[in-house]
Tab-separated table of C-alpha atoms in Angstrom:
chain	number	residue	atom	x	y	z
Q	245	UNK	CA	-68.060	-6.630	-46.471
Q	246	UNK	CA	-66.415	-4.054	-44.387
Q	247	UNK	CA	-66.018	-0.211	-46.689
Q	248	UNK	CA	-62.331	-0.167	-46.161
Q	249	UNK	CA	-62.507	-4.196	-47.720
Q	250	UNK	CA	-64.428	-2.650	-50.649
Q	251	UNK	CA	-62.246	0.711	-51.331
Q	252	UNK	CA	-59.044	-1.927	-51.174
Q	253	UNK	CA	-60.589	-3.915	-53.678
Q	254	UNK	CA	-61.813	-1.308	-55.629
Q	255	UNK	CA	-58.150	0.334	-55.783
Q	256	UNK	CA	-56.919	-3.078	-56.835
Q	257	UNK	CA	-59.570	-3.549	-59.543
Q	258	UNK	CA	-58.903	0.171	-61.125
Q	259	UNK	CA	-54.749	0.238	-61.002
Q	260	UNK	CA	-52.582	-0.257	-63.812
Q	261	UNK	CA	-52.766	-4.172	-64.933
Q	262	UNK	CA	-56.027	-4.486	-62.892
Q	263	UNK	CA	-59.232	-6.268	-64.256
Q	264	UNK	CA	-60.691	-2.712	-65.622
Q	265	UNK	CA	-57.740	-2.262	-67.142
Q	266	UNK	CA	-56.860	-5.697	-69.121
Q	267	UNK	CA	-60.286	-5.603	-69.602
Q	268	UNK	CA	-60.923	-2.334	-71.264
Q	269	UNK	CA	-57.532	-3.623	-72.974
Q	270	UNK	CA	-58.816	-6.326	-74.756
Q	271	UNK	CA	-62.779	-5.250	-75.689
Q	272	UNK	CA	-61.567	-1.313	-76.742
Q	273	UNK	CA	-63.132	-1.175	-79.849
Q	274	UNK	CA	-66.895	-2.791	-78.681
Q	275	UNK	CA	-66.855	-0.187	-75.165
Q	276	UNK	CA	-66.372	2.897	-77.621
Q	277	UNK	CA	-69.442	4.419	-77.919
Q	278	UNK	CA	-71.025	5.651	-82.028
Q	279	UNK	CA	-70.301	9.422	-80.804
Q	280	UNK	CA	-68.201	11.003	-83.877
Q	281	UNK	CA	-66.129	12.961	-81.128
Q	282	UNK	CA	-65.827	9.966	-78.613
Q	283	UNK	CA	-64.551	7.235	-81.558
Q	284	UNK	CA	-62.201	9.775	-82.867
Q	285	UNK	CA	-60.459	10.165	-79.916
Q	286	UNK	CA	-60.430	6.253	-78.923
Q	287	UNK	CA	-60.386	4.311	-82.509
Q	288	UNK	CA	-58.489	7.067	-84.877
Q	289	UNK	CA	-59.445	5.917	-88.905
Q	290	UNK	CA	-61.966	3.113	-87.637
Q	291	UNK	CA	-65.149	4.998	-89.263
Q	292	UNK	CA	-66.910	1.735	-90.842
Q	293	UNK	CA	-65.391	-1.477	-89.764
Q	294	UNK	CA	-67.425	-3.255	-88.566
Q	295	UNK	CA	-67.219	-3.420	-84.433
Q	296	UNK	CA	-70.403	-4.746	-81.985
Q	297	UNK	CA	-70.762	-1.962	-79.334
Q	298	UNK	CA	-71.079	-3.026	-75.707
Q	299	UNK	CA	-71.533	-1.608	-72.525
Q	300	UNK	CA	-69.563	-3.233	-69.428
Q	301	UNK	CA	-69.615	-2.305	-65.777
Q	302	UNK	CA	-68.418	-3.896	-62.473
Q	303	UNK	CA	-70.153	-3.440	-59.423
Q	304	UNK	CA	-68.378	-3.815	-56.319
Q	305	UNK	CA	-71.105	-3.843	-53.379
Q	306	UNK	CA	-73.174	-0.474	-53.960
Q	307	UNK	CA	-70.626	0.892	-56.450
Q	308	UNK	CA	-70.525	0.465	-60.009
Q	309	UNK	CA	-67.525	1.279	-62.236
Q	310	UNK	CA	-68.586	1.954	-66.308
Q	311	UNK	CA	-65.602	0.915	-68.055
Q	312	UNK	CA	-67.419	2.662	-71.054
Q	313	UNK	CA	-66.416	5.910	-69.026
Q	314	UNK	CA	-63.288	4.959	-67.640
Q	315	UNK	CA	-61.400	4.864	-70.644
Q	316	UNK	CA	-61.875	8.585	-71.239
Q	317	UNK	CA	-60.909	9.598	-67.870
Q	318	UNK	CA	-58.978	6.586	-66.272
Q	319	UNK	CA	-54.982	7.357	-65.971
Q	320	UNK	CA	-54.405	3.883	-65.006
Q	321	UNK	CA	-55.552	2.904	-68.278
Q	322	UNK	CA	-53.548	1.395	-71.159
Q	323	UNK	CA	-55.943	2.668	-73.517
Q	324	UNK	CA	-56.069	5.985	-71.236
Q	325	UNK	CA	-53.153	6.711	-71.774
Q	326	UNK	CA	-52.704	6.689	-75.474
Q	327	UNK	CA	-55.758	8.774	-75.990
Q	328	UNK	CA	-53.632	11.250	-73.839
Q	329	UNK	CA	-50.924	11.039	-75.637
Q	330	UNK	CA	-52.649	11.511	-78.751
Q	331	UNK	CA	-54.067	14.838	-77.396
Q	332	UNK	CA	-50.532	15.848	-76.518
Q	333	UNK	CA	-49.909	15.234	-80.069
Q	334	UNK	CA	-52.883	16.957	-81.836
Q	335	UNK	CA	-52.017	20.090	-79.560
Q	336	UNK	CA	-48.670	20.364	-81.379
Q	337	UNK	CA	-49.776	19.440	-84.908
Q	338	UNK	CA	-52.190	22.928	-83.825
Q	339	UNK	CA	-49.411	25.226	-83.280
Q	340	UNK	CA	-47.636	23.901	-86.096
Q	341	UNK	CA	-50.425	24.379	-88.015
Q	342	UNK	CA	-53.179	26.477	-86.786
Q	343	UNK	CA	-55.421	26.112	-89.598
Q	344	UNK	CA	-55.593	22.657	-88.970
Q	345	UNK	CA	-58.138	22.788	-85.700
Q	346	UNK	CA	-58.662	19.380	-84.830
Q	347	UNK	CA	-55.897	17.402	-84.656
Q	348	UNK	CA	-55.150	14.802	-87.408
Q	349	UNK	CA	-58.096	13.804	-89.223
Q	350	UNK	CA	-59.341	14.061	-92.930
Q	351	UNK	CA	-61.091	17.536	-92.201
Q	352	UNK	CA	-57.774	18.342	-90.659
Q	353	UNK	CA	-55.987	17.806	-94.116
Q	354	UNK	CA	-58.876	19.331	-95.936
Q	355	UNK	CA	-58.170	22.589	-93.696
Q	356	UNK	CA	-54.779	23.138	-94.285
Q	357	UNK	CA	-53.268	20.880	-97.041
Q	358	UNK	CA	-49.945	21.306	-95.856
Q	359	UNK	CA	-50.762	19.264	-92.485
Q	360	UNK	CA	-49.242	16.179	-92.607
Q	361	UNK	CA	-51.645	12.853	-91.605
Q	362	UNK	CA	-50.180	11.289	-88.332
Q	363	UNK	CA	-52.062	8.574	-89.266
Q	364	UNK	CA	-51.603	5.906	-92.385
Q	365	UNK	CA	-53.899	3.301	-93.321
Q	366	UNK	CA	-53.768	0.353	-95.099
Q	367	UNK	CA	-56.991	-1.838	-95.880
Q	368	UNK	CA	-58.846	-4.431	-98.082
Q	369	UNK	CA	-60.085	-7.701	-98.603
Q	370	UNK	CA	-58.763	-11.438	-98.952
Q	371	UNK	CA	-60.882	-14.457	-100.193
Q	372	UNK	CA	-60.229	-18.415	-99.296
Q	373	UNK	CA	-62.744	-21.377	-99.442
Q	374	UNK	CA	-65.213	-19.300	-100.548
Q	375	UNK	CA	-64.809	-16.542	-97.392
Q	376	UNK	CA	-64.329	-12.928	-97.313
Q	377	UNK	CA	-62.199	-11.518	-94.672
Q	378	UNK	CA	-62.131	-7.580	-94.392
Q	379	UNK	CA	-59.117	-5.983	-92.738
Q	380	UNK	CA	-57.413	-2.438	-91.717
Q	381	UNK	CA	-54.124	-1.818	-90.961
Q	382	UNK	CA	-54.552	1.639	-88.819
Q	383	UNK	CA	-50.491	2.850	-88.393
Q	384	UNK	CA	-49.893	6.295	-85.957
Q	385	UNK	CA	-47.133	8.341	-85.405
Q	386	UNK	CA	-45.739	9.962	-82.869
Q	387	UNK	CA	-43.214	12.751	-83.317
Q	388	UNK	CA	-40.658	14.240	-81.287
Q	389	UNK	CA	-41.870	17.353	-79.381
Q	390	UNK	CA	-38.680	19.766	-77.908
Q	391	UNK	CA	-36.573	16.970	-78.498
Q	392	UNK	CA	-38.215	14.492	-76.432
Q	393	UNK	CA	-40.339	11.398	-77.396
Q	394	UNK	CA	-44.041	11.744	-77.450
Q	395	UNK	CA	-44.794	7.739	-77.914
Q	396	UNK	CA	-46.811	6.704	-74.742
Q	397	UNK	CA	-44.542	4.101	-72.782
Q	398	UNK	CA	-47.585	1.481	-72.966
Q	399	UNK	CA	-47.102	1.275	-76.668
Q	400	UNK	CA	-44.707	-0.483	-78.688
Q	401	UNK	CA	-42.548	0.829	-81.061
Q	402	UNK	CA	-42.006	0.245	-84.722
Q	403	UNK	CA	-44.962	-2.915	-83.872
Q	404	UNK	CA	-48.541	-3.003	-83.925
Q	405	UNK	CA	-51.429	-5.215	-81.992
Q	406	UNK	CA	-53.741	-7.137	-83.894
Q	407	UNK	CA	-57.537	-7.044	-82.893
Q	408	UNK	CA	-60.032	-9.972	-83.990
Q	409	UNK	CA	-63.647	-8.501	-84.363
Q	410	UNK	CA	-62.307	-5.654	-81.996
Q	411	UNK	CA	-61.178	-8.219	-79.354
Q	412	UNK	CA	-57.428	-8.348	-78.677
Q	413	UNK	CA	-55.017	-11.406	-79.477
Q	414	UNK	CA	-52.884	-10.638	-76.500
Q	415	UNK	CA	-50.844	-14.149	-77.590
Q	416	UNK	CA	-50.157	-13.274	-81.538
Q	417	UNK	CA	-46.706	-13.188	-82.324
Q	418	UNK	CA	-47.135	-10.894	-85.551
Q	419	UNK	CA	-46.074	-7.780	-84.719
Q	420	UNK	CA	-44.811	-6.238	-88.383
Q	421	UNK	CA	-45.446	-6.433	-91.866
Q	422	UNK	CA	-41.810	-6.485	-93.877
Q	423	UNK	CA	-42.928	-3.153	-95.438
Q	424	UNK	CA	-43.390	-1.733	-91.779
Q	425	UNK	CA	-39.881	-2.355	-90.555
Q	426	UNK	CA	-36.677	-1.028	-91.367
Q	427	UNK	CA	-34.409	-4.259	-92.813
Q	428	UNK	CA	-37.830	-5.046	-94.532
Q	429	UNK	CA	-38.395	-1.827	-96.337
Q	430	UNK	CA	-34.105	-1.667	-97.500
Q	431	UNK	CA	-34.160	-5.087	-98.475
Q	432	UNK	CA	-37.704	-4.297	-100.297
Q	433	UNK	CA	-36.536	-0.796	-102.180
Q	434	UNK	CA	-32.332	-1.664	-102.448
Q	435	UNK	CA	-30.719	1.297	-103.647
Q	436	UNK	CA	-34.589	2.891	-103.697
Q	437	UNK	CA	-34.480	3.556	-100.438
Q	438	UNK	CA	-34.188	7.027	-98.799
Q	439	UNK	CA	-31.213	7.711	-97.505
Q	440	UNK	CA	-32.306	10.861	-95.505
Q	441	UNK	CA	-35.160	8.756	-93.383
Q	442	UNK	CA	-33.374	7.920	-90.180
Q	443	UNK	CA	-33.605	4.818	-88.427
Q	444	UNK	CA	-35.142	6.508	-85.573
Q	445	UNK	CA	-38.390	7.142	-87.348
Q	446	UNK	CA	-39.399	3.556	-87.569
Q	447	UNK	CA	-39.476	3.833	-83.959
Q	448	UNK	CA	-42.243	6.884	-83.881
Q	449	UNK	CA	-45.239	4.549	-84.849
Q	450	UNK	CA	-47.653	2.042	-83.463
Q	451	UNK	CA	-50.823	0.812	-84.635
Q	452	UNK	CA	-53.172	-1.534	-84.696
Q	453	UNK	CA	-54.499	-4.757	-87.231
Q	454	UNK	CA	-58.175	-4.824	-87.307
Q	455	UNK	CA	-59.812	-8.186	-88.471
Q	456	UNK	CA	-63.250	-9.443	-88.794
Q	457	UNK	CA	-65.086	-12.405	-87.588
Q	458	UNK	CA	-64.210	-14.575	-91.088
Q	459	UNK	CA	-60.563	-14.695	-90.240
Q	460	UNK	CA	-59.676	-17.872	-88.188
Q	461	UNK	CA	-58.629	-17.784	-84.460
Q	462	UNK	CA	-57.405	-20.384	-81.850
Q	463	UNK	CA	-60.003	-21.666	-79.198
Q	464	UNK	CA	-58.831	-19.498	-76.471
Q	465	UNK	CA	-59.710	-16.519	-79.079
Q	466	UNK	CA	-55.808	-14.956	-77.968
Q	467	UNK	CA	-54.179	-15.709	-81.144
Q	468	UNK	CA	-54.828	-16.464	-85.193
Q	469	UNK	CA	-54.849	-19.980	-86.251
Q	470	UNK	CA	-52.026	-20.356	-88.079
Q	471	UNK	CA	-51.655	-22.839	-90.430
Q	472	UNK	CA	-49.318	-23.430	-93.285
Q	473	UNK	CA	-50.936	-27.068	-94.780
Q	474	UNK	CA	-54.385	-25.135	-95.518
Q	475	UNK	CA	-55.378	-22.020	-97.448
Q	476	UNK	CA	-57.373	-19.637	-95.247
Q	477	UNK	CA	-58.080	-16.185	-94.536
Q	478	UNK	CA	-55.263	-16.066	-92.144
Q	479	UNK	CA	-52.697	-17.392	-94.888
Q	480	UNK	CA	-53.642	-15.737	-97.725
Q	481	UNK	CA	-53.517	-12.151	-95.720
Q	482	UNK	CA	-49.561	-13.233	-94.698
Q	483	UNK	CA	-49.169	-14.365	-98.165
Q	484	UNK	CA	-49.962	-10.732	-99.624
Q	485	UNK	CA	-48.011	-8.784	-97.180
Q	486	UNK	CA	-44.966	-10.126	-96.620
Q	487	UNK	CA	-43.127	-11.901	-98.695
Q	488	UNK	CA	-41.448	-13.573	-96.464
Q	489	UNK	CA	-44.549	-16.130	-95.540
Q	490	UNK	CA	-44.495	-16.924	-99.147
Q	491	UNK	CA	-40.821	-18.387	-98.785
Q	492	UNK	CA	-41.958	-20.015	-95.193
Q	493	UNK	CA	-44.792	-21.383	-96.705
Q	494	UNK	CA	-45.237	-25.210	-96.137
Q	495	UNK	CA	-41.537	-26.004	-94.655
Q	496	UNK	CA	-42.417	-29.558	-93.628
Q	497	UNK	CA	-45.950	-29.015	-95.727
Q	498	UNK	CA	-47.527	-31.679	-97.673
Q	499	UNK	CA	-48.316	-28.887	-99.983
Q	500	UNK	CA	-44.293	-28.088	-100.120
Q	501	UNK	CA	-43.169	-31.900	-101.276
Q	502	UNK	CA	-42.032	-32.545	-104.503
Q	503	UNK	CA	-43.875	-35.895	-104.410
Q	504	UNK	CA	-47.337	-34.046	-105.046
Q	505	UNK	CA	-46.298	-31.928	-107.206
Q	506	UNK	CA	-48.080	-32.034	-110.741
Q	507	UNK	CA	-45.999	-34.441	-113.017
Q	508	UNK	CA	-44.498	-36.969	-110.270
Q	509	UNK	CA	-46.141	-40.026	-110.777
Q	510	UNK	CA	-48.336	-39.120	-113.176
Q	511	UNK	CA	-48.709	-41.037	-116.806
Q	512	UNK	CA	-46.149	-39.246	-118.432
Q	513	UNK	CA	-43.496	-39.418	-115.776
Q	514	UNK	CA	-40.310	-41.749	-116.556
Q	515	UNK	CA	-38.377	-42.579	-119.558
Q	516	UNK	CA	-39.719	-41.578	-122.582
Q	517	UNK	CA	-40.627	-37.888	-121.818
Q	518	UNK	CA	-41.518	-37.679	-117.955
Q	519	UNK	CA	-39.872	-35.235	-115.419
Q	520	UNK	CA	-37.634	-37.058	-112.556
Q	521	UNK	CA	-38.172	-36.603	-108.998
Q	522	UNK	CA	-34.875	-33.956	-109.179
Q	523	UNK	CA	-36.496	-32.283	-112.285
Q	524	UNK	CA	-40.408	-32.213	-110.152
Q	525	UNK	CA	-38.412	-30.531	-106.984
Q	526	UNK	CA	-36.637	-28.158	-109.088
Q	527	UNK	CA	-39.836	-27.129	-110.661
Q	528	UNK	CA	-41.475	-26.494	-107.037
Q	529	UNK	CA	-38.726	-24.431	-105.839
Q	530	UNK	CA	-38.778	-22.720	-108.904
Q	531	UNK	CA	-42.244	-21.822	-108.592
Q	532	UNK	CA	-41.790	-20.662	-104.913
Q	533	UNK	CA	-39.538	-18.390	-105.678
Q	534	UNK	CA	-41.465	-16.836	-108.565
Q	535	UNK	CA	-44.068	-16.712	-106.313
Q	536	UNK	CA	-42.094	-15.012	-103.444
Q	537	UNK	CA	-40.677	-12.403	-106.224
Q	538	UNK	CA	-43.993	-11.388	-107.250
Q	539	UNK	CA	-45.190	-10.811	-103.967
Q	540	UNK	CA	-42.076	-8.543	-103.291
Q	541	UNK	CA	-42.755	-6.699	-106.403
Q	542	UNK	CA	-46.187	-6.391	-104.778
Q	543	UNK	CA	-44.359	-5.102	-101.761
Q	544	UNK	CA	-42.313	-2.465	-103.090
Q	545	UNK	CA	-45.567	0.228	-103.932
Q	546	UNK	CA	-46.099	0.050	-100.003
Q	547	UNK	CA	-42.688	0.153	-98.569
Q	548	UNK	CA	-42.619	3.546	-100.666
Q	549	UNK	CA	-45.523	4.845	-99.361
Q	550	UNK	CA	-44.495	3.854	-95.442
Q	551	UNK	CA	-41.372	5.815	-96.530
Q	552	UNK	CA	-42.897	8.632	-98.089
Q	553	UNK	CA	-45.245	8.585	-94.659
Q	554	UNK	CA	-42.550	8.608	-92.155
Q	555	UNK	CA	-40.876	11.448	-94.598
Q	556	UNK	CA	-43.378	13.384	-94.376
Q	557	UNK	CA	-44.216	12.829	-90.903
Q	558	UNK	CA	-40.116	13.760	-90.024
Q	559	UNK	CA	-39.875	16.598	-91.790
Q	560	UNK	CA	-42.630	18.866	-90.994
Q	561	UNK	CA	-43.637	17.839	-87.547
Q	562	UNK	CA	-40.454	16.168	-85.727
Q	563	UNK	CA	-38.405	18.525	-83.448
Q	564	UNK	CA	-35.448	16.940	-83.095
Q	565	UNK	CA	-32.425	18.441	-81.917
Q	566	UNK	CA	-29.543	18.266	-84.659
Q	567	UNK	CA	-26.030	19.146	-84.596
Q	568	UNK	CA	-24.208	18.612	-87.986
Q	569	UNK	CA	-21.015	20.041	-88.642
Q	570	UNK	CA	-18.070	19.914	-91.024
Q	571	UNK	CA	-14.039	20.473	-89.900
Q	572	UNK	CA	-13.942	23.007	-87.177
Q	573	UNK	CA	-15.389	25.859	-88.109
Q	574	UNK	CA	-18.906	26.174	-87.310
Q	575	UNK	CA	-21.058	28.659	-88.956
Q	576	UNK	CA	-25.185	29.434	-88.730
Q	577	UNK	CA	-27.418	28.740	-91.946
Q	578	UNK	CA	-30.723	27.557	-92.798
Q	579	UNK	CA	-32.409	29.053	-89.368
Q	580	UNK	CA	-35.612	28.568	-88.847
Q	581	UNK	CA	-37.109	30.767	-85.891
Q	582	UNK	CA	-40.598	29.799	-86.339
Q	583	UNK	CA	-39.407	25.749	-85.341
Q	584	UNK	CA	-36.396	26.703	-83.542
Q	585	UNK	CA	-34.138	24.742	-85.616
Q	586	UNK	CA	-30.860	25.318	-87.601
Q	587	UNK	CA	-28.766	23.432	-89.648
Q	588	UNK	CA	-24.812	24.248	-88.671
C-alpha cells in the first residue's frame, strides 16, 4: 500500500467519530491504566469498581496507534476532550482555592475544607433471583468560568451515560434518575425545594452509570434488557430510583392484572365473604400506589442532597455574570473583588 494510502487512512482512523475514537468511546474504563495519577484524570471517583484492564492498538502497515495513549493526548477524542476540560476546571477550583492543589478529589477536600467536591456520587447494591448487582452513579460538574460555560460540547447536559462492566450502552435510553432532573427534584421536594438554585445549574453536570457484569444486557451488549414481566437486577435498580418505574411497572404485565392478584379466584372469593373482581383491582392499584409513595419518600433524602450539591457547587465556584436591580436607581453593595462579582 502506497505511504500517502496509509497516512489517508491513518487520518481517517484518528479524526473525530473515527474507529480510535468510538472505540476508545466505548472500552474507556478497561484502556485506563491502575496508575493513581492516570485513573484520576480519566475515571474521576472509580477507585474500586470493579473494571478488566486492557490494552488495544491498531496497526496500520508499520505503524501502530496505542489507544491506551491516545486518550491522554488525542484532541480528536471524545474522552480527550473531557479530561481537558476537567483540567480547565481543576485549574480554577486552584485559584479559587489554592490550598486545594489537586483539583477535586478527597485529598482536595481534606486540604482545604471549604473546597467544594465537583464531583457527587451515588452507589450500592441491588439483589434479584438470588444475584448481586453493584453499581455507581459518578455525577460531575462543570461551572461557569468568566461567565462562559466550561461543559465540554461532547457531553450532555443535565444526562449521564451508562457503562456495563466499563463497556458503553451507546443504545440505552436512560439518561436521568427523577432526583437528577429539575421537574423530578420539584415534584420530589414541593414547597422543599430551593428557590435560589437556578434552573441553569441542572445543566452544569454530566456523569456516568457504572454497572457490573450481574446486571442484564441485550445481545448486541448496546443496551439493558429491560423487562417489566420479570424481577431482575435491571428492574429492581429502576424500581429504587425513580419512582416513576414503580407507577410504569407492568402496564400490559401479567404481574399488573387484577386476575392474579391474591384473592381472585381463590376459595374464599364470591358471596359469602370473597372480594369481587372490582374490589381485587382496587386492591392492586392500591398497592401500586403505596408502593410508588414509598419509593418517593425514598427519593426525597437524594433530591436534597443533588440540591444541596448543585448549591454548593453554584455558590462558591460559578462565575456568572448577574445583574439584579430594583426601580431605577442602581446602587453598589455586596462587592466582592477577590471573585469579581457584585450584587446591584
Amino acid at each position: 500500500v502506497k505511504g500517502n494510502t496509509l497516512r489517508e487512512v491513518e487520518a481517517m482512523l484518528t479524526q473525530q467519530g473515527g474507529l480510535a475514537d468510538k472505540v476508545c468511546d466505548k472500552y474507556l474504563p478497561c484502556l485506563v491504566s491502575d496508575d493513581p495519577s492516570s485513573a484520576a484524570r480519566a475515571l474521576p471517583e472509580m477507585e474500586g469498581f470493579p473494571r478488566q484492564p486492557i490494552r488495544m492498538s491498531i496497526e496500520l502497515g508499520e505503524r501502530r496507534i496505542t489507544l491506551n495513549d491516545e486518550i491522554f493526548g488525542h484532541d480528536n477524542l471524545r474522552c480527550s476532550e473531557i479530561i481537558l476540560a476537567r483540567q480547565i476546571r481543576d485549574q480554577h477550583l486552584e485559584e479559587l482555592f489554592p490550598q486545594a492543589a489537586g483539583g477535586h478529589s478527597a485529598a482536595t477536600r481534606s486540604a482545604d475544607p471549604s473546597c467544594p467536591s465537583m464531583t457527587k456520587v451515588f452507589s450500592g447494591t441491588c439483589e434479584a433471583d438470588g444475584k448481586r448487582g453493584s453499581w455507581r452513579l459518578v455525577l460531575e460538574y462543570f461551572p461557569s468560568i468568566n461567565g462562559s460555560k466550561s461543559m465540554p460540547p461532547v457531553a450532555e447536559p443535565g444526562c449521564f451515560e451508562v457503562r456495563w462492566n466499563g463497556r458503553l450502552l451507546s443504545e440505552e435510553r436512560t439518561k436521568s434518575f427523577q432526583f437528577t432532573e429539575l421537574a423530578g427534584a420539584k415534584e420530589l421536594l414541593g414547597r422543599g425545594f430551593p428557590k435560589d438554585l437556578p434552573e441553569a445549574v441542572w445543566q452544569r453536570f454530566t456523569g456516568t452509570l457504572y454497572l457490573d457484569g450481574n446486571f442484564a444486557v441485550d445481545p448486541n451488549k448496546n443496551a439493558l434488557l429491560h423487562d417489566s414481566s420479570v424481577d431482575s437486577l435491571v428492574q429492581n435498580l429502576f424500581r429504587k430510583w425513580d419512582s416513576r418505574a414503580e407507577k410504569q411497572r407492568g402496564r400490559g404485565s401479567p404481574r399488573s392484572s387484577p386476575l392474579s392478584s391474591l384473592g381472585f379466584g381463590s376459595p374464599g372469593y364470591g358471596p359469602g365473604g370473597g372480594n369481587s373482581p372490582r374490589e381485587v383491582a382496587s386492591m392492586r392499584q392500591q398497592q401500586q400506589l403505596d408502593a410508588a409513595q414509598k419509593k418517593k419518600e425514598e427519593m426525597v433524602p437524594l433530591a436534597r442532597e443533588m440540591c444541596a450539591w448543585l448549591h454548593e457547587c453554584r455558590t462558591k465556584v460559578d462565575e456568572d455574570v448577574i445583574f439584579v436591580a430594583e426601580g431605577t436607581d442602581l446602587t453598589l453593595r455586596d462587592v466582592d473583588a477577590a471573585r469579581g462579582t457584585f450584587k446591584a
